[in-house]
Short mmCIF file of C-alpha atoms in Angstrom, two decimals:
data_model
loop_
_atom_site.label_atom_id
_atom_site.label_comp_id
_atom_site.label_asym_id
_atom_site.label_seq_id
_atom_site.Cartn_x
_atom_site.Cartn_y
_atom_site.Cartn_z
CA MET U 346 32.21 1.63 24.89
CA VAL U 347 33.25 0.51 21.51
CA LEU U 348 30.10 1.96 20.01
CA ALA U 349 30.39 5.38 21.75
CA GLU U 350 32.78 6.89 19.31
CA PRO U 351 31.04 5.99 16.21
CA ALA U 352 27.72 7.19 17.67
CA ALA U 353 29.04 10.51 18.74
CA GLU U 354 30.59 10.89 15.27
CA THR U 355 27.21 10.39 13.72
CA LEU U 356 25.65 12.99 16.00
CA ASN U 357 28.07 15.63 15.21
CA LYS U 358 27.76 14.97 11.55
CA ALA U 359 23.92 15.06 11.62
CA ALA U 360 23.98 18.33 13.57
CA THR U 361 26.07 20.06 10.78
CA GLU U 362 24.19 18.61 7.65
CA THR U 363 23.09 21.19 5.21
CA THR U 364 19.79 21.04 3.51
CA SER U 365 21.35 19.74 0.25
CA GLN U 366 23.04 16.83 2.21
CA LEU U 367 19.63 16.11 3.95
CA LEU U 368 17.97 16.29 0.63
CA ARG U 369 20.59 13.88 -0.81
CA ALA U 370 19.96 11.39 1.99
CA LEU U 371 16.29 11.62 1.42
CA ILE U 372 16.54 11.16 -2.34
CA LEU U 373 18.89 8.07 -1.99
CA LEU U 374 16.29 6.45 0.36
CA ALA U 375 13.22 7.44 -1.73
CA ALA U 376 14.43 6.70 -5.31
CA PRO U 377 14.49 2.88 -5.01
CA VAL U 378 11.08 2.92 -3.27
CA LEU U 379 9.77 5.27 -5.96
CA ILE U 380 10.88 2.84 -8.68
CA GLU U 381 9.44 -0.10 -6.84
CA GLN U 382 6.15 1.78 -6.09
CA MET U 383 5.82 2.78 -9.79
CA LEU U 384 6.33 -0.84 -11.10
CA HIS U 385 4.09 -2.15 -8.36
CA ALA U 386 1.25 0.24 -9.47
CA PHE U 387 1.92 -0.48 -13.16
CA SER U 388 1.51 -4.31 -12.25
CA GLY U 389 -1.78 -3.49 -10.63
CA LEU U 390 -2.76 -1.54 -13.63
CA ALA U 391 -1.74 -4.39 -15.93
CA ASP U 392 -3.89 -6.83 -13.82
CA THR U 393 -6.86 -4.35 -14.30
CA TYR U 394 -6.19 -3.83 -18.06
CA ILE U 395 -6.02 -7.65 -18.54
CA ALA U 396 -9.26 -8.19 -16.77
CA ASN U 397 -10.86 -5.56 -18.79
CA HIS U 398 -9.68 -7.11 -22.03
CA VAL U 399 -9.58 -10.89 -21.02
CA THR U 400 -12.30 -11.64 -23.80
CA PRO U 401 -11.35 -9.28 -26.78
CA ILE U 402 -14.22 -8.16 -29.01
CA THR U 403 -13.25 -9.23 -32.50
CA PRO U 404 -14.80 -7.84 -35.91
CA GLY U 405 -16.35 -11.39 -36.65
CA MET U 406 -18.40 -11.38 -33.46
CA SER U 407 -22.24 -10.95 -33.62
CA GLY U 408 -23.87 -8.20 -31.72
CA GLU U 409 -25.06 -10.64 -28.97
CA GLN U 410 -21.58 -12.27 -28.75
CA ALA U 411 -19.74 -8.74 -28.52
CA ALA U 412 -22.25 -7.75 -25.72
CA GLU U 413 -21.76 -11.06 -23.82
CA ALA U 414 -17.77 -10.62 -24.12
CA GLN U 415 -18.21 -6.88 -22.88
CA ARG U 416 -20.33 -8.15 -19.86
CA HIS U 417 -17.58 -10.87 -19.09
CA MET U 418 -14.85 -8.16 -19.34
CA THR U 419 -16.58 -5.73 -17.07
CA ALA U 420 -17.33 -8.45 -14.51
CA ALA U 421 -13.77 -9.47 -14.52
CA GLY U 422 -12.65 -5.84 -14.01
CA ALA U 423 -15.07 -5.48 -11.16
CA ALA U 424 -13.75 -8.70 -9.67
CA VAL U 425 -10.03 -7.75 -9.89
CA GLY U 426 -10.79 -4.21 -8.48
CA THR U 427 -12.67 -5.62 -5.49
CA ILE U 428 -10.11 -8.23 -4.64
CA ALA U 429 -7.56 -5.47 -4.69
CA TYR U 430 -9.16 -4.38 -1.49
CA LEU U 431 -8.90 -7.82 0.21
CA LEU U 432 -5.09 -7.92 -0.72
CA TRP U 433 -4.85 -4.42 0.58
CA PHE U 434 -6.08 -5.61 3.88
CA ILE U 435 -3.69 -8.34 4.06
CA GLY U 436 -0.95 -5.82 3.23
CA LEU U 437 -2.32 -3.72 6.24
CA ILE U 438 -1.76 -6.74 8.47
CA ALA U 439 1.86 -6.82 7.30
CA GLY U 440 1.90 -2.99 7.76
CA ALA U 441 0.84 -3.48 11.51
CA VAL U 442 3.84 -5.60 12.12
CA GLY U 443 6.12 -3.60 9.66
CA THR U 444 5.36 -0.20 11.27
CA GLY U 445 6.87 -1.37 14.56
CA SER U 446 9.65 -3.04 12.82
CA THR U 447 10.67 -0.03 10.83
CA ALA U 448 10.35 2.38 13.86
CA ILE U 449 12.49 0.22 16.24
CA ILE U 450 15.01 -0.98 13.69
CA ALA U 451 15.61 2.60 12.59
CA ARG U 452 16.08 3.88 16.05
CA ALA U 453 18.28 0.87 16.83
CA SER U 454 20.44 1.43 13.65
CA GLY U 455 20.70 5.20 14.50
CA ALA U 456 22.15 4.27 17.89
CA ARG U 457 24.33 1.47 16.39
CA HIS U 458 22.42 -1.25 18.37
CA ARG U 459 22.58 -4.00 15.85
CA GLY U 460 21.65 -6.77 18.38
CA LEU U 461 18.30 -5.11 18.90
CA ALA U 462 17.72 -4.50 15.25
CA ASN U 463 18.27 -8.23 14.60
CA SER U 464 15.95 -9.45 17.32
CA ILE U 465 13.19 -7.30 15.98
CA CYS U 466 13.73 -8.54 12.59
CA GLY U 467 13.37 -12.12 13.80
CA GLN U 468 10.23 -11.39 15.88
CA SER U 469 8.72 -9.49 12.85
CA ILE U 470 9.47 -12.36 10.34
CA GLY U 471 7.99 -14.93 12.74
CA LEU U 472 4.78 -13.04 13.22
CA ALA U 473 4.43 -12.44 9.54
CA GLY U 474 4.67 -16.25 8.79
CA LEU U 475 2.17 -17.08 11.37
CA ALA U 476 -0.35 -14.45 10.27
CA GLY U 477 0.21 -15.46 6.65
CA LEU U 478 -0.64 -19.17 7.35
CA PHE U 479 -3.69 -17.97 9.32
CA MET U 480 -5.08 -15.70 6.39
CA ALA U 481 -4.19 -18.42 3.68
CA GLY U 482 -6.67 -20.85 5.51
CA VAL U 483 -9.29 -18.16 6.07
CA VAL U 484 -9.33 -16.92 2.39
CA TYR U 485 -9.26 -20.51 0.96
CA VAL U 486 -12.06 -21.80 2.86
CA LEU U 487 -14.29 -18.70 2.73
CA ALA U 488 -13.49 -17.53 -0.76
CA GLY U 489 -17.16 -17.76 -1.83
CA PRO U 490 -18.64 -15.89 1.10
CA ILE U 491 -16.03 -13.19 0.93
CA ALA U 492 -16.71 -12.48 -2.72
CA GLY U 493 -20.37 -12.28 -2.06
CA MET U 494 -19.92 -10.02 1.02
CA MET U 495 -18.01 -7.54 -1.15
CA GLY U 496 -21.31 -6.81 -3.08
CA LEU U 497 -20.29 -8.48 -6.41
CA HIS U 498 -23.04 -9.87 -8.58
CA GLY U 499 -23.54 -12.73 -11.08
CA GLU U 500 -20.39 -13.63 -12.98
CA ALA U 501 -18.28 -11.37 -10.95
CA VAL U 502 -18.66 -13.35 -7.82
CA GLU U 503 -17.53 -16.69 -9.42
CA LEU U 504 -14.49 -14.90 -10.91
CA ALA U 505 -13.60 -13.41 -7.50
CA ARG U 506 -14.02 -16.92 -5.88
CA VAL U 507 -11.58 -18.35 -8.42
CA PHE U 508 -9.08 -15.62 -7.79
CA LEU U 509 -9.27 -15.91 -4.06
CA ARG U 510 -8.77 -19.57 -3.78
CA THR U 511 -5.63 -19.35 -6.13
CA ILE U 512 -4.09 -16.44 -4.35
CA ALA U 513 -4.65 -17.79 -1.00
CA PHE U 514 -1.55 -20.14 -1.31
CA GLY U 515 0.64 -17.10 -1.90
CA LEU U 516 -0.41 -15.13 1.25
CA PRO U 517 2.28 -16.55 3.63
CA PHE U 518 4.86 -15.32 1.11
CA MET U 519 3.23 -12.03 0.69
CA LEU U 520 3.32 -11.14 4.33
CA VAL U 521 6.78 -12.42 4.82
CA LEU U 522 7.84 -10.25 1.85
CA LEU U 523 6.28 -7.04 2.89
CA VAL U 524 7.50 -7.45 6.65
CA ALA U 525 10.99 -8.23 5.47
CA ASN U 526 10.85 -4.98 3.28
CA ALA U 527 9.83 -2.98 6.39
CA CYS U 528 12.70 -4.30 8.36
CA LEU U 529 15.18 -3.60 5.69
CA ARG U 530 13.88 -0.10 5.26
CA GLY U 531 14.20 0.46 8.88
CA ALA U 532 17.91 -0.40 8.61
CA GLY U 533 18.26 2.09 5.73
CA ASP U 534 18.38 -0.31 2.90
CA THR U 535 15.76 0.58 0.43
CA ILE U 536 17.42 -1.03 -2.55
CA SER U 537 16.79 -4.55 -1.64
CA PRO U 538 13.08 -4.13 -1.26
CA ALA U 539 12.90 -2.32 -4.37
CA LEU U 540 14.78 -5.09 -6.34
CA ALA U 541 12.44 -7.84 -4.72
CA MET U 542 9.23 -5.91 -5.69
CA ILE U 543 10.54 -5.44 -9.27
CA ALA U 544 10.90 -9.10 -9.44
CA VAL U 545 7.48 -9.66 -8.09
CA ASP U 546 5.97 -7.26 -10.49
CA ALA U 547 7.78 -8.67 -13.30
CA VAL U 548 6.89 -12.23 -12.61
CA ASN U 549 3.21 -11.23 -11.96
CA ILE U 550 2.83 -9.52 -15.28
CA GLY U 551 4.84 -12.01 -17.21
CA VAL U 552 3.17 -15.18 -15.85
CA GLY U 553 -0.24 -13.44 -15.75
CA VAL U 554 -0.29 -12.44 -19.36
CA THR U 555 1.26 -15.58 -20.61
CA LEU U 556 -1.29 -17.92 -18.93
CA THR U 557 -4.23 -15.61 -19.34
CA PHE U 558 -4.00 -15.42 -23.19
CA GLY U 559 -1.85 -18.73 -23.84
CA TRP U 560 1.28 -17.13 -25.13
CA PHE U 561 4.45 -19.09 -25.95
CA GLY U 562 2.63 -22.37 -26.23
CA MET U 563 1.25 -22.15 -22.60
CA PRO U 564 -2.42 -22.92 -21.89
CA ALA U 565 -4.90 -20.14 -22.14
CA LEU U 566 -6.49 -20.10 -18.56
CA GLY U 567 -8.32 -16.90 -18.86
CA PHE U 568 -9.09 -15.04 -15.68
CA ARG U 569 -7.42 -17.57 -13.41
CA GLY U 570 -4.01 -16.78 -15.18
CA ILE U 571 -4.12 -13.44 -13.63
CA ALA U 572 -4.19 -14.91 -10.02
CA ILE U 573 -1.33 -17.58 -10.81
CA GLY U 574 0.79 -14.55 -11.92
CA ALA U 575 0.22 -12.76 -8.66
CA LEU U 576 0.95 -16.13 -6.80
CA CYS U 577 4.22 -16.69 -8.52
CA GLY U 578 5.32 -13.13 -8.04
CA TYR U 579 4.82 -13.36 -4.15
CA ILE U 580 6.76 -16.68 -3.83
CA VAL U 581 9.65 -15.29 -5.83
CA GLY U 582 9.79 -12.12 -3.83
CA ALA U 583 9.60 -13.69 -0.55
CA LEU U 584 12.52 -16.23 -1.35
CA MET U 585 14.53 -13.26 -2.44
CA GLN U 586 14.09 -11.30 0.75
CA MET U 587 14.64 -14.36 3.03
CA THR U 588 17.94 -14.82 1.16
CA VAL U 589 18.95 -11.14 1.78
CA LEU U 590 18.09 -11.32 5.47
CA LEU U 591 19.87 -14.68 6.15
CA ILE U 592 22.90 -13.45 4.46
CA GLY U 593 22.83 -10.23 6.24
CA ARG U 594 23.47 -7.95 3.33
CA GLY U 595 21.01 -5.34 4.10
CA GLY U 596 22.44 -3.88 7.35
CA ILE U 597 20.39 -6.42 9.49
CA ARG U 598 20.67 -10.21 9.64
CA LEU U 599 17.94 -12.80 10.32
CA HIS U 600 19.17 -15.53 12.77
CA VAL U 601 17.05 -18.68 13.00
CA HIS U 602 17.05 -18.59 16.88
CA ARG U 603 15.60 -15.02 16.63
CA LEU U 604 12.48 -16.45 15.47
CA ARG U 605 11.59 -17.86 18.79
CA PRO U 606 9.43 -15.40 20.82
CA HIS U 607 11.39 -12.70 22.86
CA TRP U 608 8.60 -11.47 24.94
CA HIS U 609 10.05 -8.10 25.84
CA ASN U 610 10.95 -7.15 22.30
CA MET U 611 7.64 -8.61 21.23
CA ARG U 612 5.81 -6.10 23.46
CA ARG U 613 7.84 -3.31 22.08
CA LEU U 614 6.89 -4.30 18.67
CA LEU U 615 3.28 -4.70 19.26
CA ARG U 616 3.11 -1.49 21.40
CA ILE U 617 3.71 0.50 18.15
CA GLY U 618 2.17 -1.90 15.71
CA LEU U 619 -1.17 -2.62 17.21
CA PRO U 620 -2.50 0.97 17.08
CA ASN U 621 -1.50 0.87 13.39
CA GLY U 622 -3.14 -2.43 12.97
CA ALA U 623 -6.44 -1.17 14.64
CA GLU U 624 -6.36 1.77 12.35
CA SER U 625 -5.68 -0.52 9.39
CA ALA U 626 -8.70 -2.81 10.36
CA VAL U 627 -10.92 0.15 10.55
CA MET U 628 -9.62 1.60 7.26
CA TRP U 629 -10.21 -1.84 5.54
CA GLY U 630 -13.62 -2.29 7.10
CA VAL U 631 -14.77 1.24 5.94
CA ASN U 632 -13.36 0.77 2.40
CA ILE U 633 -15.05 -2.74 2.10
CA ILE U 634 -18.23 -1.20 2.99
CA LEU U 635 -17.70 1.49 0.39
CA ILE U 636 -16.86 -0.96 -2.32
CA LYS U 637 -19.91 -2.90 -1.51
CA ILE U 638 -22.05 0.21 -1.56
CA ILE U 639 -20.50 1.18 -5.01
CA ASN U 640 -20.95 -2.49 -6.39
CA ASN U 641 -24.52 -2.47 -5.37
CA MET U 642 -25.10 0.93 -7.09
CA ASP U 643 -25.13 -0.67 -10.42
CA PRO U 644 -25.94 -4.21 -11.13
CA THR U 645 -24.10 -4.06 -14.52
CA ALA U 646 -20.71 -3.79 -12.48
CA ALA U 647 -19.87 -0.56 -14.35
CA ALA U 648 -19.67 1.70 -11.22
CA GLY U 649 -17.35 -0.96 -9.56
CA ALA U 650 -15.19 -1.30 -12.71
CA ALA U 651 -14.76 2.60 -12.97
CA HIS U 652 -14.10 2.87 -9.17
CA ALA U 653 -11.34 0.25 -9.56
CA ILE U 654 -9.71 1.90 -12.79
CA ALA U 655 -9.88 5.36 -11.04
CA VAL U 656 -8.12 3.85 -7.86
CA ARG U 657 -5.42 2.19 -10.07
CA VAL U 658 -4.78 5.17 -12.36
CA GLU U 659 -4.88 7.72 -9.27
CA ALA U 660 -2.04 5.65 -7.63
CA PHE U 661 0.44 7.07 -10.12
CA SER U 662 -0.16 10.63 -8.80
CA TYR U 663 0.75 9.61 -5.19
CA LEU U 664 3.50 7.02 -5.63
CA ALA U 665 6.15 9.68 -5.06
CA GLY U 666 4.45 10.76 -1.97
CA PHE U 667 4.43 7.19 -0.59
CA ALA U 668 8.05 6.77 -1.70
CA ILE U 669 9.09 10.15 0.17
CA ALA U 670 6.98 9.09 3.11
CA ILE U 671 8.83 5.83 3.62
CA ALA U 672 12.13 7.62 3.34
CA ALA U 673 10.90 10.14 5.87
CA THR U 674 9.81 7.32 8.11
CA THR U 675 13.36 5.96 8.22
CA MET U 676 15.02 9.35 8.63
CA VAL U 677 12.79 10.46 11.49
CA GLY U 678 13.41 7.19 13.38
CA GLN U 679 17.27 7.23 12.81
CA SER U 680 17.36 10.86 13.82
CA LEU U 681 15.61 10.28 17.09
CA GLY U 682 17.88 7.24 17.59
CA MET U 683 20.89 9.70 17.04
CA LYS U 684 19.02 11.94 19.75
CA ASN U 685 18.67 14.75 17.09
CA PRO U 686 14.92 15.68 16.85
CA ARG U 687 15.86 18.89 14.98
CA ARG U 688 17.17 16.68 12.09
CA ALA U 689 14.08 14.54 12.20
CA GLU U 690 11.93 17.68 11.96
CA ARG U 691 13.88 19.12 9.08
CA ALA U 692 13.86 15.84 7.22
CA ALA U 693 10.02 15.63 7.56
CA TYR U 694 9.47 19.20 6.20
CA LEU U 695 11.89 18.64 3.41
CA ALA U 696 10.05 15.35 2.47
CA TYR U 697 6.78 17.26 2.25
CA ALA U 698 8.29 20.01 0.06
CA VAL U 699 9.56 17.49 -2.38
CA GLY U 700 6.65 15.05 -2.30
CA GLY U 701 4.02 17.54 -2.24
CA SER U 702 5.29 19.23 -5.25
CA ILE U 703 5.48 16.08 -7.20
CA MET U 704 2.02 15.07 -6.08
CA THR U 705 0.52 18.41 -7.02
CA PHE U 706 1.99 18.09 -10.51
CA GLY U 707 0.44 14.61 -10.73
CA GLY U 708 -2.88 16.05 -9.83
CA ILE U 709 -2.63 18.46 -12.61
CA MET U 710 -2.10 15.53 -14.94
CA LEU U 711 -5.29 13.87 -13.70
CA VAL U 712 -7.37 16.87 -14.24
CA LEU U 713 -6.01 17.57 -17.75
CA PHE U 714 -5.69 13.86 -19.07
CA GLY U 715 -8.17 11.92 -16.91
CA HIS U 716 -10.22 10.84 -19.96
CA ALA U 717 -7.21 9.65 -21.94
CA PHE U 718 -6.19 7.60 -19.02
CA ALA U 719 -9.51 6.09 -18.58
CA SER U 720 -10.04 5.40 -22.33
CA VAL U 721 -7.01 3.36 -22.19
CA MET U 722 -8.18 1.02 -19.43
CA SER U 723 -11.69 0.38 -20.61
CA THR U 724 -13.60 0.03 -23.82
CA ASP U 725 -16.90 0.65 -21.99
CA PRO U 726 -18.09 4.30 -22.58
CA ASN U 727 -19.97 4.32 -19.42
CA VAL U 728 -17.03 3.14 -17.42
CA VAL U 729 -14.69 5.64 -19.21
CA ALA U 730 -17.06 8.54 -18.35
CA MET U 731 -17.39 7.78 -14.72
CA THR U 732 -13.67 7.17 -14.15
CA THR U 733 -12.78 10.42 -15.94
CA GLN U 734 -15.10 12.42 -13.39
CA CYS U 735 -13.44 10.59 -10.39
CA LEU U 736 -10.01 11.38 -11.55
CA PHE U 737 -10.94 15.05 -12.16
CA TYR U 738 -11.96 15.52 -8.46
CA ALA U 739 -8.85 13.69 -7.26
CA GLY U 740 -6.53 15.86 -9.04
CA PHE U 741 -7.49 18.98 -6.94
CA VAL U 742 -6.71 17.24 -3.49
CA GLN U 743 -3.20 15.83 -4.04
CA ALA U 744 -1.39 18.38 -1.93
CA GLY U 745 -3.51 17.66 1.01
CA PHE U 746 -3.14 13.87 0.36
CA ALA U 747 0.66 14.42 0.31
CA ALA U 748 0.41 15.92 3.80
CA ALA U 749 -1.66 12.95 4.94
CA ILE U 750 0.92 10.52 3.67
CA ILE U 751 4.25 12.15 4.39
CA PHE U 752 3.37 13.67 7.83
CA GLY U 753 1.69 10.53 8.76
CA GLY U 754 4.76 8.39 7.87
CA SER U 755 7.05 10.84 9.77
CA LEU U 756 4.84 10.34 12.86
CA ARG U 757 5.00 6.55 12.41
CA GLY U 758 8.76 6.76 12.20
CA ALA U 759 8.92 8.48 15.50
CA GLY U 760 6.54 5.70 17.05
CA ASP U 761 3.62 8.02 17.44
CA THR U 762 1.22 5.54 15.92
CA LEU U 763 -1.44 6.27 18.41
CA SER U 764 -2.11 9.84 17.15
CA VAL U 765 -2.01 8.61 13.52
CA MET U 766 -4.60 5.87 14.44
CA MET U 767 -6.93 8.38 16.09
CA ILE U 768 -6.65 10.91 13.11
CA ASN U 769 -7.35 8.32 10.51
CA MET U 770 -10.16 6.61 12.46
CA ILE U 771 -11.98 9.78 12.97
CA SER U 772 -11.68 10.75 9.34
CA LEU U 773 -12.54 7.27 8.00
CA VAL U 774 -15.66 6.61 10.20
CA GLY U 775 -16.73 10.18 10.85
CA ILE U 776 -16.42 11.64 7.31
CA ARG U 777 -15.91 8.74 4.81
CA LEU U 778 -18.16 6.20 6.09
CA VAL U 779 -21.08 8.16 7.50
CA GLY U 780 -20.79 10.69 4.69
CA VAL U 781 -20.99 8.03 1.96
CA LEU U 782 -23.93 6.18 3.85
CA VAL U 783 -25.78 9.44 3.93
CA LEU U 784 -25.09 10.33 0.36
CA THR U 785 -26.12 7.01 -0.98
CA GLN U 786 -28.92 5.97 1.22
CA VAL U 787 -30.64 9.36 1.52
CA PHE U 788 -29.79 11.30 -1.58
CA HIS U 789 -28.91 8.32 -3.89
CA VAL U 790 -26.04 10.06 -5.54
CA THR U 791 -23.77 8.86 -8.27
CA LEU U 792 -20.17 7.62 -8.16
CA SER U 793 -18.71 10.98 -8.99
CA THR U 794 -20.38 12.46 -5.90
CA ILE U 795 -18.99 9.83 -3.59
CA TRP U 796 -15.53 10.50 -4.86
CA ILE U 797 -15.91 14.31 -4.15
CA LEU U 798 -16.53 13.27 -0.48
CA LEU U 799 -13.59 10.80 -0.56
CA CYS U 800 -11.35 13.63 -1.82
CA ALA U 801 -12.54 16.03 0.91
CA ASP U 802 -11.74 13.43 3.43
CA LEU U 803 -8.10 13.01 2.16
CA LEU U 804 -7.76 16.85 2.30
CA LEU U 805 -8.97 17.17 6.00
CA ARG U 806 -6.92 14.30 6.88
CA GLY U 807 -3.73 15.96 5.59
CA VAL U 808 -4.43 19.01 7.57
CA ALA U 809 -4.87 17.07 10.74
CA MET U 810 -1.68 15.18 10.25
CA PHE U 811 0.25 18.38 9.66
CA VAL U 812 -1.28 19.99 12.77
CA ARG U 813 -0.23 16.89 14.98
CA PHE U 814 3.30 16.98 13.53
CA ARG U 815 3.55 20.70 14.05
CA HIS U 816 2.50 20.12 17.60
CA GLY U 817 5.69 18.22 18.32
CA GLY U 818 4.53 15.53 20.91
CA TRP U 819 6.07 12.78 18.79
CA LYS U 820 9.50 13.83 19.79
CA SER U 821 9.05 12.42 23.18
CA VAL U 822 7.42 9.05 22.27
CA LYS U 823 9.12 6.05 23.69
CA VAL U 824 9.60 2.97 21.61
#
């Protein structure tokens, strides 16, 4: 009975919120996430830049030495870009747990049920730790086969193997960090995750650059220094977030006894998370096949390097969309916890209005300045030309991509992960995978043509997410 009065007060307040008040709440949630996403994208871009400049071409080099240095840098760029897909997959494992965590904790926070929120937090962190240890063993033992499986050639395979064996030790920390972030965001705390990821990226870049080039008296480890920087960053970030959760500063608290399995809450968590995990597994599998196809298109690794750079640069156009989507996920979940689906609906549409506008502007920048962005990232004219073409096409579909991100996040916040899974799986397999296989195996197209198909896929996925959200079935999903 003690909780009834504050909950009723929250409901009345939510019912009378103006659009400007809702917008303010959205921005307060999204702003820290946007800063975090921007720095994280910059960190990934920095890794790609370092890899593509790991052996600088100096005026004193002979033509043969310069060509060898360029081949080494292109191989390093392809290796880093390809490994990013593996780290993305591991992040998707964290997302499978984190999606359920965010949805349930957001509803529990909206209903003022702190005990449930703390229990879900404990179950989530426990699952993340176990999954991280398992993935660390798999990646370390199978580093070589994994690198070969991804379609890399020659020196790029060995570079990828070195990176994977180094980063394997950081995977438990990475998963705990990402799931802790999801729990805190569900409770409405987007500042602590942002601070943790800022620290991760600062350590990654600082340690990576220092050890790669041997600055400040440190040994010059070359390509391995990039991996050590990422490893150190994940360790620092995980320790920060565990401290926040143990103290209870972020609106939820991690109690050690909550790490023991609580089967009822575990089932609730997995009922939401498993569809997202299945979707993530398919998404990763499709994209791994795609990156292998792209790497096999060009034995010089130029296509793989161009694809990696284009992905990194394009990320800056949709950072705001992801930040707004995370805020919308929390607001939709909390609104449904308040028994206020109208507020949830208003928050989602407002989120798209803001995020879609920003992403459209970002798309215009890609169309107009794609060549300039590509030229900064690589000294290989062939890589620059291919990257520019890919960014040009990506610029035209950012509004549709925004719909896929933001309405997809809103559906996840409501716990409607099954619908999101179905849309994404049909899109990924039916359009992206089958389409690219036909284009490459039958018509033998170039990288730029593949990107036209990938962009069309994002546009159609955005339409499907909007239609599902408009239908309104998410309002009655039980979590």
